[in-house]
Coordinates of C-alpha atoms and ligand atoms in Angstrom, one line a residue:
Chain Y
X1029 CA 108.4 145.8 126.6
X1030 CA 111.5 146.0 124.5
X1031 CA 111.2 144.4 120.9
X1032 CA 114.5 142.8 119.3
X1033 CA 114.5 145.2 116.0
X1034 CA 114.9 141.8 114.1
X1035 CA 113.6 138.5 114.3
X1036 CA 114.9 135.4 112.5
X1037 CA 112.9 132.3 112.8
X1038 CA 113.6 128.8 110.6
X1039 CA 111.0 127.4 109.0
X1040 CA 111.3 123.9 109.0
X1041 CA 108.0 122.5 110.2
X1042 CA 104.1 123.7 109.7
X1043 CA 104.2 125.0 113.2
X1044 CA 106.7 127.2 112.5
X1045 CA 104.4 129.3 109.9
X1046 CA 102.1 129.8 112.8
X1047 CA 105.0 130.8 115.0
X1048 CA 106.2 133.4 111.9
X1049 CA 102.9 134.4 111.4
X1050 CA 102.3 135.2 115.1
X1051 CA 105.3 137.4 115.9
X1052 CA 104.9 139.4 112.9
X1053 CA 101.2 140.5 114.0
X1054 CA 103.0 140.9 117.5
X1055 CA 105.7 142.9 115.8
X1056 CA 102.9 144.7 113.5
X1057 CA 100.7 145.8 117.1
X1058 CA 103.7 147.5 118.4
X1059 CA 104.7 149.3 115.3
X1060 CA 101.6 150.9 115.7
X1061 CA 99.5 149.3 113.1
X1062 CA 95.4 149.3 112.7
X1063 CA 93.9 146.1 113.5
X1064 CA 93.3 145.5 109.2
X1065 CA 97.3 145.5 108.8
X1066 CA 98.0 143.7 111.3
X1067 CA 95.9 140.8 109.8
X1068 CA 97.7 141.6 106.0
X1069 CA 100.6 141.4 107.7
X1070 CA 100.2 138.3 109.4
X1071 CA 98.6 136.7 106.6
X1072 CA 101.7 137.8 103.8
X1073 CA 103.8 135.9 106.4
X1074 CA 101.8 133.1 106.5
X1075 CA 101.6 132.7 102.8
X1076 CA 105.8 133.3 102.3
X1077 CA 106.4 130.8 105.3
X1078 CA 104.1 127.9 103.9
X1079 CA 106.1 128.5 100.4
X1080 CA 109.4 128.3 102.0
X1081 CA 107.8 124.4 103.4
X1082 CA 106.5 123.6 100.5
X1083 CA 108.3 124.2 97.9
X1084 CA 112.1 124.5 99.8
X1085 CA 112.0 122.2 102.5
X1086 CA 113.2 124.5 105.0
X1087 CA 114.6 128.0 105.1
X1088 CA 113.7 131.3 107.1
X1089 CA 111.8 134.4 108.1
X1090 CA 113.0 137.5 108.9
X1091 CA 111.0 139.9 110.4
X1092 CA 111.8 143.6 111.6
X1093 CA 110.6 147.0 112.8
X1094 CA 111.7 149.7 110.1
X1095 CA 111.7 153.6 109.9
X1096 CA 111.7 155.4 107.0
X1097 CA 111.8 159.3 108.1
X1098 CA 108.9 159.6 110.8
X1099 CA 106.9 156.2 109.6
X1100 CA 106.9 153.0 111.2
X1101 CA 106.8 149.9 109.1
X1102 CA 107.3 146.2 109.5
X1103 CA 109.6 144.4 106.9
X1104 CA 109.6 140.6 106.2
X1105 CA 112.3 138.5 104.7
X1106 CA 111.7 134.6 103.4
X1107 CA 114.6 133.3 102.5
X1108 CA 115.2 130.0 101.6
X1109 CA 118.1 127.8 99.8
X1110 CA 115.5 125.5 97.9
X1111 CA 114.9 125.2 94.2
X1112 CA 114.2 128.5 93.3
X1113 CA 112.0 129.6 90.6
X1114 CA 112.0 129.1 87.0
X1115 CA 110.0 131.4 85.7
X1116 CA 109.1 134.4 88.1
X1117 CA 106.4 136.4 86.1
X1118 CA 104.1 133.4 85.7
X1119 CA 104.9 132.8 89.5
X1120 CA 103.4 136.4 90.1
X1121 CA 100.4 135.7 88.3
X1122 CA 97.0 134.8 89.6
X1123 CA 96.2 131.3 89.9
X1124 CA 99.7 129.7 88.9
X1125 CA 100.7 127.0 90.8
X1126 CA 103.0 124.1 90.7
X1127 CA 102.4 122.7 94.2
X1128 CA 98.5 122.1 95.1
X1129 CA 97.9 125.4 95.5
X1130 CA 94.8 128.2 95.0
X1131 CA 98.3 130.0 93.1
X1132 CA 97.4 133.1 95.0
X1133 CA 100.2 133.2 97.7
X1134 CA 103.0 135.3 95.6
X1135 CA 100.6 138.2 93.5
X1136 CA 98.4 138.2 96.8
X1137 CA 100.9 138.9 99.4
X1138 CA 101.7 141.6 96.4
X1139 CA 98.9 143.6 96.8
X1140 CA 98.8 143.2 100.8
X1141 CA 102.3 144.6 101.0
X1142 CA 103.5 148.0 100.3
X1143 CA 106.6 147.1 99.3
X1144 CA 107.8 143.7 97.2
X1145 CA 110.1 142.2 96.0
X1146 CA 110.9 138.5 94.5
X1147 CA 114.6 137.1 94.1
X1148 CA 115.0 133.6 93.0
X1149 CA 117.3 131.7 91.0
X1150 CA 116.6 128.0 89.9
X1151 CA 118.9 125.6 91.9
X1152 CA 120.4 128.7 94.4
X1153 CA 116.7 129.7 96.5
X1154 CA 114.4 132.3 96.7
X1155 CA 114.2 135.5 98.8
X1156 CA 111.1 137.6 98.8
X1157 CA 111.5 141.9 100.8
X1158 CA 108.0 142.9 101.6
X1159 CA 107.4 145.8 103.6
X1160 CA 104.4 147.6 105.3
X1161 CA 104.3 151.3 106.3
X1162 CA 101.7 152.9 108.9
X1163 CA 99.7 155.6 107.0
Chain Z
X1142 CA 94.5 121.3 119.4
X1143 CA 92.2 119.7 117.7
X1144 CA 89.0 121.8 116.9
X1145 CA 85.5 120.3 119.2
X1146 CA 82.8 119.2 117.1
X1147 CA 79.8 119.2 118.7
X1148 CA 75.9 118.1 118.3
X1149 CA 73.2 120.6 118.8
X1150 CA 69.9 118.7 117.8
X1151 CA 70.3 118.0 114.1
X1152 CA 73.5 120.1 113.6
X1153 CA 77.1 120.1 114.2
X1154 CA 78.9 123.3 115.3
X1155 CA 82.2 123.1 114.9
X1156 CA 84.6 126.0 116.9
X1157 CA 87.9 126.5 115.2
X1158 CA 89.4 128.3 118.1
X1159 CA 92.9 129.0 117.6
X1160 CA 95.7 129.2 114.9
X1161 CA 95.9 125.3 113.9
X1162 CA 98.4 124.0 111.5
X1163 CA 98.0 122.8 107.9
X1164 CA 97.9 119.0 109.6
X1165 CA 95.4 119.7 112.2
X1166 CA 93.3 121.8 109.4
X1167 CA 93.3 118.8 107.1
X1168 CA 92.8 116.2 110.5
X1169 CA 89.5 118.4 110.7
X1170 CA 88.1 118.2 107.7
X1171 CA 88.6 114.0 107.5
X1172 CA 87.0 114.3 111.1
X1173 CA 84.0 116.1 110.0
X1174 CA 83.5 114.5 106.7
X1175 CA 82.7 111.6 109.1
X1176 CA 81.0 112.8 112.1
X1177 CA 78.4 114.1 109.8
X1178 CA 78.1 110.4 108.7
X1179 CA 78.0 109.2 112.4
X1180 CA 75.7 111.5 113.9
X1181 CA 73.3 111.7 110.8
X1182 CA 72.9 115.5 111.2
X1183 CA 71.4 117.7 108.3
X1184 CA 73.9 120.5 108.9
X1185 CA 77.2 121.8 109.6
X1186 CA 78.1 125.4 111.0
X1187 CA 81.7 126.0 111.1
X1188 CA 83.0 128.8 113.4
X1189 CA 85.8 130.7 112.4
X1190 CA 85.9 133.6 114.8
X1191 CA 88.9 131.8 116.9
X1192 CA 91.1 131.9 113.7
X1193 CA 94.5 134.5 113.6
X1194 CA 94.6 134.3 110.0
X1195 CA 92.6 132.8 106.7
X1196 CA 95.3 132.7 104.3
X1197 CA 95.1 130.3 100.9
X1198 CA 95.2 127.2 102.2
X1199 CA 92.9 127.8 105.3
X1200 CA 90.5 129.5 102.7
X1201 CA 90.7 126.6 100.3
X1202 CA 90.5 123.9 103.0
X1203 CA 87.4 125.3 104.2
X1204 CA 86.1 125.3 100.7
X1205 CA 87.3 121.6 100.6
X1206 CA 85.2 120.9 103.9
X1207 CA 81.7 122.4 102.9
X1208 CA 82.1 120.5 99.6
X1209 CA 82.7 117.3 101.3
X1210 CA 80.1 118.0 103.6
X1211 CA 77.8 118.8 100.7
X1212 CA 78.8 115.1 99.3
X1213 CA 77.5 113.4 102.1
X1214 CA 74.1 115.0 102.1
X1215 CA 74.2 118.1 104.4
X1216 CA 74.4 121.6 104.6
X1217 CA 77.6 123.6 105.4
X1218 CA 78.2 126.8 106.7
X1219 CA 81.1 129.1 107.5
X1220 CA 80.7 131.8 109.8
X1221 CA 82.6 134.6 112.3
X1222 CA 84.9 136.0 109.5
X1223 CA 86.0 138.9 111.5
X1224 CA 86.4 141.8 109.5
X1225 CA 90.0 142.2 109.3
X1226 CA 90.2 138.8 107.9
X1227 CA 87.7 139.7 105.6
X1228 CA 89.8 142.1 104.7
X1229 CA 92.8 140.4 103.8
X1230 CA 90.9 137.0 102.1
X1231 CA 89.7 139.9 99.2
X1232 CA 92.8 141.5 99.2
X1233 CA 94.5 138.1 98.7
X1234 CA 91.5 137.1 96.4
X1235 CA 90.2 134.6 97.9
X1236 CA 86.4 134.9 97.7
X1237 CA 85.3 131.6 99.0
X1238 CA 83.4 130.7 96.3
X1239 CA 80.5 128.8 96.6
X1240 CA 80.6 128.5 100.5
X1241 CA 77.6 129.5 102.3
X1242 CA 78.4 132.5 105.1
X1243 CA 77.0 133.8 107.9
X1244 CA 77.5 136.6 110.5
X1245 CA 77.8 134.5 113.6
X1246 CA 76.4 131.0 115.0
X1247 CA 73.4 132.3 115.4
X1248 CA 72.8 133.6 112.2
X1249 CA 74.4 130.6 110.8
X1250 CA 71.8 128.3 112.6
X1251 CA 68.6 129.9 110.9
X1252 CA 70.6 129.8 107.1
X1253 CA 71.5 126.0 107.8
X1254 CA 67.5 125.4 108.7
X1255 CA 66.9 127.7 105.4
X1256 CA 69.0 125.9 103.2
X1257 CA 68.2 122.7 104.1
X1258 CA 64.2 123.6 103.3
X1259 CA 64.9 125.1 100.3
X1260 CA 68.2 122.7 99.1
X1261 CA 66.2 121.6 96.0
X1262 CA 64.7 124.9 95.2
X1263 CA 68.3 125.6 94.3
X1264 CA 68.8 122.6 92.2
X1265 CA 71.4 120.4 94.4
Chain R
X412 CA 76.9 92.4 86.9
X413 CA 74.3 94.8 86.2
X414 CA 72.6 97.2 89.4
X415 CA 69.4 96.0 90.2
X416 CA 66.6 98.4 90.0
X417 CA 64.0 98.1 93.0
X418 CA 61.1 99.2 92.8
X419 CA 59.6 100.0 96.6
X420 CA 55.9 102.3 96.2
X421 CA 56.5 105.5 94.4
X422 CA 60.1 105.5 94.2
X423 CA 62.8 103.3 92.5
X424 CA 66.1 102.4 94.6
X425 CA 69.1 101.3 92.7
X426 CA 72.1 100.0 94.8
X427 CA 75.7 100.4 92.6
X428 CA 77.0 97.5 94.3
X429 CA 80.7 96.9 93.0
X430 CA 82.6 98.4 90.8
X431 CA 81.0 98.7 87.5
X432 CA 83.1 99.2 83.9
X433 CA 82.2 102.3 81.6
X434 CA 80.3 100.6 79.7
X435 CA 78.0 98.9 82.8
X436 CA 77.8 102.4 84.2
X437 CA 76.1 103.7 80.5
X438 CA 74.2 100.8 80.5
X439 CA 73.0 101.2 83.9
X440 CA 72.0 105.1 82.6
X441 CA 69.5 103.8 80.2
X442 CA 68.4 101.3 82.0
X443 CA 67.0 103.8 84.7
X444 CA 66.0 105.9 83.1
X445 CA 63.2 103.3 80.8
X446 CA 62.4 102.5 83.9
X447 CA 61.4 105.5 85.3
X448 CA 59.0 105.4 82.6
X449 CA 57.7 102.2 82.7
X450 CA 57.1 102.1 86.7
X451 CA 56.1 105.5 86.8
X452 CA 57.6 106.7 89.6
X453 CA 58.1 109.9 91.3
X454 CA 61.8 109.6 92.4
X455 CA 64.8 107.5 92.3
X456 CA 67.7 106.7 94.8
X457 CA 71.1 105.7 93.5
X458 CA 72.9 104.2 96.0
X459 CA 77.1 104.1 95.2
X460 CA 78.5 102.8 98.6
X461 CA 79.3 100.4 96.8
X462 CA 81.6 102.1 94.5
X463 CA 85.3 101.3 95.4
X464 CA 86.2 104.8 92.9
X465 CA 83.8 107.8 92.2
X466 CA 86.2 108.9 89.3
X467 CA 85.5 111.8 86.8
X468 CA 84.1 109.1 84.6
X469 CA 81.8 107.7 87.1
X470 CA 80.7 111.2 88.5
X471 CA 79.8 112.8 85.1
X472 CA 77.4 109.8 84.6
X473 CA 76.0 110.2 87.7
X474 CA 75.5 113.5 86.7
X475 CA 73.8 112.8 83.5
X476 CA 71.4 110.1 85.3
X477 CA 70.3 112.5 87.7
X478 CA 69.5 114.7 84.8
X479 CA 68.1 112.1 82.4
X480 CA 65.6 111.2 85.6
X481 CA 65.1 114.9 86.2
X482 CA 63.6 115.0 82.3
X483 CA 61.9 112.1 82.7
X484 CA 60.2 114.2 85.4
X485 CA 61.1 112.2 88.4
X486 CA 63.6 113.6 91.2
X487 CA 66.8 112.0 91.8
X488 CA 68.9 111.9 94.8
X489 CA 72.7 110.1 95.0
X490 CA 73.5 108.7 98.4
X491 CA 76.0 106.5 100.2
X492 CA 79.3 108.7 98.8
X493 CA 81.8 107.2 101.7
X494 CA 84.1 109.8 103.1
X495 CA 87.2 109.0 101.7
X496 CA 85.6 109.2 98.4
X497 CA 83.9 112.4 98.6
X498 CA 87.4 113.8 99.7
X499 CA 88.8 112.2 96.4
X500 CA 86.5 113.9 94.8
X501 CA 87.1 117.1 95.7
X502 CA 90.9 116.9 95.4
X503 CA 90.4 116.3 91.9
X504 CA 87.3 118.8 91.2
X505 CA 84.2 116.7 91.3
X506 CA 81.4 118.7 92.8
X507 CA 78.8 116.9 91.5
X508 CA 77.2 120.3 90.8
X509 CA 73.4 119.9 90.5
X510 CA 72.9 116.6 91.8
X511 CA 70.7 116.2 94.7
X512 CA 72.8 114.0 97.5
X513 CA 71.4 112.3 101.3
X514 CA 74.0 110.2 103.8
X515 CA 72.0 106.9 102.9
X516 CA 69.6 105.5 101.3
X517 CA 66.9 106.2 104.6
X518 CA 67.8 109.8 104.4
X519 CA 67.8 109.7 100.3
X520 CA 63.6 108.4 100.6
X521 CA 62.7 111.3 102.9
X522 CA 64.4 113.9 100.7
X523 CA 63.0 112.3 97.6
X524 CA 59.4 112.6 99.0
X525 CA 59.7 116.5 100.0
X526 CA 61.3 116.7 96.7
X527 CA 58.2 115.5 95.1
X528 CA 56.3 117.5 97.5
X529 CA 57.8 120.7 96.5
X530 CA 58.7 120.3 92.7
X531 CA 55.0 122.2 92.2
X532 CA 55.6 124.7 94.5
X533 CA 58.6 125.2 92.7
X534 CA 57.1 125.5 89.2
X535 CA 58.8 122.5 87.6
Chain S
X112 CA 101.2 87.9 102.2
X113 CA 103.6 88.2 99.3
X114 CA 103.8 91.2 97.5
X115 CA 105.3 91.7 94.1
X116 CA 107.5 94.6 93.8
X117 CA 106.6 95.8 90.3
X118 CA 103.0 94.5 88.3
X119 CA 102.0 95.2 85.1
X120 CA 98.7 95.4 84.2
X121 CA 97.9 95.5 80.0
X122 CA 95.2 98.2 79.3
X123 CA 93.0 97.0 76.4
X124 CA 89.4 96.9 77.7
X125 CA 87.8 98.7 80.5
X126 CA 87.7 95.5 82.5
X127 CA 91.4 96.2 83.2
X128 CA 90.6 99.8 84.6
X129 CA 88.7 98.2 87.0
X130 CA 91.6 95.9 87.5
X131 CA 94.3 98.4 87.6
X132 CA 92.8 100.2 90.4
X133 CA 91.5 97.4 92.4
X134 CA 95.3 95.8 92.2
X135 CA 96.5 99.9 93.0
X136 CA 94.4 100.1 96.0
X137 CA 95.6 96.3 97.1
X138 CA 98.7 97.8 96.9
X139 CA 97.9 100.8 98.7
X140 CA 96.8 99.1 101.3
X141 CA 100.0 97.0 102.0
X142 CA 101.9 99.9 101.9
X143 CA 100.2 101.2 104.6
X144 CA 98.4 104.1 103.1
X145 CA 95.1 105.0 105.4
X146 CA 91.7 104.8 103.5
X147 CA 91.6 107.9 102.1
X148 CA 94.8 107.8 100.6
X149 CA 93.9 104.2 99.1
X150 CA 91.3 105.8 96.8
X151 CA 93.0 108.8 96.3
X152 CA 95.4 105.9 94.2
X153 CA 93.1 103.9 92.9
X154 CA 91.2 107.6 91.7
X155 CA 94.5 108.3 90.3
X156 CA 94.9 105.3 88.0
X157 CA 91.7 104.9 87.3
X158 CA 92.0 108.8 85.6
X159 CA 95.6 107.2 84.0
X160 CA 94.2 104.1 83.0
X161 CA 91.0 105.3 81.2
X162 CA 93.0 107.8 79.2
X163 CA 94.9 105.2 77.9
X164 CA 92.0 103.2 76.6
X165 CA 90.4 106.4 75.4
X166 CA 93.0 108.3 74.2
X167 CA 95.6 105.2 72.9
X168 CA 93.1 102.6 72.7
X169 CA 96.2 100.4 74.7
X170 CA 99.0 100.5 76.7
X171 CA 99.9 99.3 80.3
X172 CA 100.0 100.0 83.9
X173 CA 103.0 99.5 86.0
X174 CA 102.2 99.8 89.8
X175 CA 105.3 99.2 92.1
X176 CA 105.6 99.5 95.7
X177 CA 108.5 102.3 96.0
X178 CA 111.0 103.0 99.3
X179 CA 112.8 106.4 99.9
X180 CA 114.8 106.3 103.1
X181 CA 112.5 104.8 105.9
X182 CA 109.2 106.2 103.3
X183 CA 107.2 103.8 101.7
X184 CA 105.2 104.4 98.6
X185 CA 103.4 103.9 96.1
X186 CA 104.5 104.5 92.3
X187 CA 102.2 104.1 89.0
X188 CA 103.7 104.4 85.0
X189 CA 100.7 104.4 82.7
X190 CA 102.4 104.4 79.2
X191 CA 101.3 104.0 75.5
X192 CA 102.1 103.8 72.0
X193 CA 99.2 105.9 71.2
X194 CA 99.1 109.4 69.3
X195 CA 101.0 111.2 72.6
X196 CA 99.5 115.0 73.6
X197 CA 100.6 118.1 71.1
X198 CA 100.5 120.7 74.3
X199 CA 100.9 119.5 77.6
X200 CA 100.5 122.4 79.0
X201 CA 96.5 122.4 78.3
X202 CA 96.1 118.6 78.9
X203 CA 97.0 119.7 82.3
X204 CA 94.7 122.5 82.8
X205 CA 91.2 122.4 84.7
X206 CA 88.4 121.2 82.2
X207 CA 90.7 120.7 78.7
X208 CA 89.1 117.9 76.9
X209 CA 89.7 116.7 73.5
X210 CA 87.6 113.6 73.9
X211 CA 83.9 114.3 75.6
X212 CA 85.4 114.3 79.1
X213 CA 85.4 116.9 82.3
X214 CA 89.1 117.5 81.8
X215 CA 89.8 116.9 85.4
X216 CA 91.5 113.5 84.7
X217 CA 95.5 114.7 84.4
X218 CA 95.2 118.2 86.4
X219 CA 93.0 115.9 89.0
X220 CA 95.5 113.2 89.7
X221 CA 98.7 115.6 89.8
X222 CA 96.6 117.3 92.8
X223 CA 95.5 114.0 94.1
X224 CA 99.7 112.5 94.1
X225 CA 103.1 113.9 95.6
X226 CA 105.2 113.0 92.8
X227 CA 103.8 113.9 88.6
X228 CA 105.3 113.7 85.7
X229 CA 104.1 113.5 82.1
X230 CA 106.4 113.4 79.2
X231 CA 104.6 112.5 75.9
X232 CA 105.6 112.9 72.0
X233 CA 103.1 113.5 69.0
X234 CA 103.1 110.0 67.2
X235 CA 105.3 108.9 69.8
X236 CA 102.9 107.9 72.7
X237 CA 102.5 109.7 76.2
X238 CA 103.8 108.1 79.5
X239 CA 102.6 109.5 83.2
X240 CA 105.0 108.6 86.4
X241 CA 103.1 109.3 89.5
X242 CA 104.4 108.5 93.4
X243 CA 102.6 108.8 96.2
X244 CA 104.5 108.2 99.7
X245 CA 102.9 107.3 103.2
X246 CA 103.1 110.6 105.5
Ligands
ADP2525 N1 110.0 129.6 98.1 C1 109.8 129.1 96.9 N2 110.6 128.2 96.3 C2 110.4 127.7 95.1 N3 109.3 128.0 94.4 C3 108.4 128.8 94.9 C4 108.5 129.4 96.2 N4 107.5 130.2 96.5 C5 106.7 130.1 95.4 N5 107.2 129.3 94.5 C6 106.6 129.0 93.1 O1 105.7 130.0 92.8 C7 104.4 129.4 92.5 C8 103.3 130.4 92.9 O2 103.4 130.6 94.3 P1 102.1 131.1 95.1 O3 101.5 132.3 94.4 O4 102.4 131.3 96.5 O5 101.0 129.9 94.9 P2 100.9 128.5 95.6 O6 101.8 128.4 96.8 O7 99.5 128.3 95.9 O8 101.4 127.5 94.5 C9 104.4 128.1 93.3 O9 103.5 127.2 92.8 C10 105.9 127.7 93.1 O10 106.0 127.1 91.9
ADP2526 N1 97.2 108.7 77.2 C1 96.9 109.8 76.4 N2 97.2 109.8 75.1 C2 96.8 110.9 74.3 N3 96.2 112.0 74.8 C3 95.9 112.0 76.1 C4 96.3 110.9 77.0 N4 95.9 111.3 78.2 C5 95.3 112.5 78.1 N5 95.4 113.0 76.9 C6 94.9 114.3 76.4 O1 94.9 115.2 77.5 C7 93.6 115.7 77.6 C8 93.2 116.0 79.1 O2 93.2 114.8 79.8 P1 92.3 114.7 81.1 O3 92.7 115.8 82.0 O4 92.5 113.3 81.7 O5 90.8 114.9 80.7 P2 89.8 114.0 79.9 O6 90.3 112.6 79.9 O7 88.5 114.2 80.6 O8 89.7 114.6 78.5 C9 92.7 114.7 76.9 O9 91.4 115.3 76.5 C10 93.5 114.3 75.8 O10 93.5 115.2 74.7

């Protein structure tokens, strides 16, 4: 089966986190990763998608197969041109939330992820890198 | 693809099977809220094991569902984490506080029969 | 317009019937909870299908009747939460932690009698 | 049946809680909100409406039918003279309570709406806008 080395799906309804959410566990089986990973994996995306909805209406997920030397990973780009975020370390932390929320999507797809990182900048959007690497 | 709720005796089992959406995930829990209502059962096992993914809201839905349940005078119980998704839910931290677990349906039938003879033994 | 108090054998059954103010509500507290005394009684069912709200007001005194019958040394059960109201509750945090709930007032009776059955067993 | 766009309902005994909510869910109702939504409103201004009495011993409820593009909705102002909130980021946390209450009240009934705002002034009096639209 040959895999597109990136993916790009909108998110612009709750279907589409499902959608994001499936390929990347799709993407994540092929990369070689354990049946634990793939579920992080899948899960991180479903967290970033739902934010994108909630909080920015509409944007987009990027997922792709990486290589870094002889490893396999699978990175994930949400991007999204909504409000942004006005205050990024609270936003990390455990349990903040302005939406509804259990405040655990951002620090928890942290400590799924190898790799993170959060851009945002109130009024111009929000773009979280994550990355996961095959041990 | 709405999730089947169906009566066993003087339970409900109710298969999630696949991924749903947020909608279909809330759709469920009004639904069940009132079949327990309708069908006067003393007990609710929810079934997990079809699920892709418990992230945050799918955790804290189902922690909305067994308190509703709870409301209305029955029991609740959530079982067929698989283990990956165990995984990730501690990982995220998500702990699913107060929500009654079990192994499988099977296992989840003999706590619900527990916990509904012992309910006041644990002061509810 | 005060919530009648019924008294049927060993147990008293109070139906909330409309919306009642704070101060009703309180009043409806004490009120109970003399009359567990008086009547003797082993239980008491507090109906609140009636109740257009169950706000954080209304629950935390449902909370604190439940307890005020518990020291009394009667049991207490809460029945009748509709659906839509138990799911306001939980959206805005109301467990009703402690509080002994049934569907309706004919499942409420047969829990308050194991109740009493079992409060020895239990060493209370 | 005609509806008023806008009604104010003065807050100066707990009879009017009662009425605030009743005359919120009414409203609710018209709109076309489904059941549980109604008493997620009238929840709502009941929380609003007591706090007033407690906290300000008076003030008023506004309840107005609201429109936003084809959306209809429902919008509450619960305002006061009354001695306003000193840190409004603890009135909205889970279980803050200066009077003898649970605390849920405010961080309940942003939960339980789409749309909250709370602007309030020490000496000033405190005034909570809340929407709530039909999915
Ligand atoms: N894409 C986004 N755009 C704007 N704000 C966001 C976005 N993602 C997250 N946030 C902000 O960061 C907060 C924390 O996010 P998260 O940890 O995922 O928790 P939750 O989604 O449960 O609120 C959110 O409540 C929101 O204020
Ligand atoms: N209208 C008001 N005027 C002044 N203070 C208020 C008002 N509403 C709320 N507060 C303050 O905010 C706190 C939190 O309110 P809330 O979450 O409704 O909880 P509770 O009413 O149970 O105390 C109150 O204890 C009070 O100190």
């Amino acid at each position: 089966m040959l895999v597109a080395d990136e993916l790009s799906i909108p998110i612009v309804s709750e279907a589409d986190i499902v959608e994001a959410r499936q390929r990347g566990r799709q993407l994540a089986v092929e990369s070689g990763f354990g049946v634990s990973d793939q579920a992080l994996i899948a899960t991180a995306i479903s967290e970033l998608a739902r934010n994108i909805l909630q909080y920015a209406k509409r944007g987009e997920v990027v997922i792709s197969a990486e290589r870094r030397g002889n490893r396999a990973g699978v990175g994930v780009v949400a991007s999204d041109r909504g409000p942004g975020i006005a205050d990024l370390t609270r936003a990390l932390e455990d349990g903040f939330s302005t939406g509804n929320g259990l405040g655990l999507g951002l620090p928890g797809t942290r400590r799924i992820m190898d790799e993170f990182e959060l851009e945002s900048e109130v009024g111009g959007g929000t773009r979280v890198t994550v990355k996961k690497w095959v041990v | 693809m709405p999730v089947p709720i169906l009566k066993q005796g003087n339970y409900l089992i109710a298969p999630i099977q696949a991924s749903l959406t947020d909608e279909q995930m809330l759709l469920f829990r009004s639904k069940l809220a009132e079949e327990v209502g309708r069908t006067r059962v003393s007990g609710v096992v929810i079934d997990v094991s079809g699920l892709d993914v418990i992230d945050s809201f799918t955790a804290r839905t189902l922690q909305d569902v067994t308190r509703m349940v709870k409301l209305r005078g029955a029991e609740a119980v959530v079982v067929g984490i698989q283990p990956a998704l165990a995984f990730a839910m501690i990982q995220l931290g998500l702990g699913l506080e107060g929500v009654a677990t079990a192994l499988d349906l099977e296992e989840g039938l003999e706590l619900i029969k527990w916990l509904g003879l012992n309910r006041h033994a644990r002061g509810r």
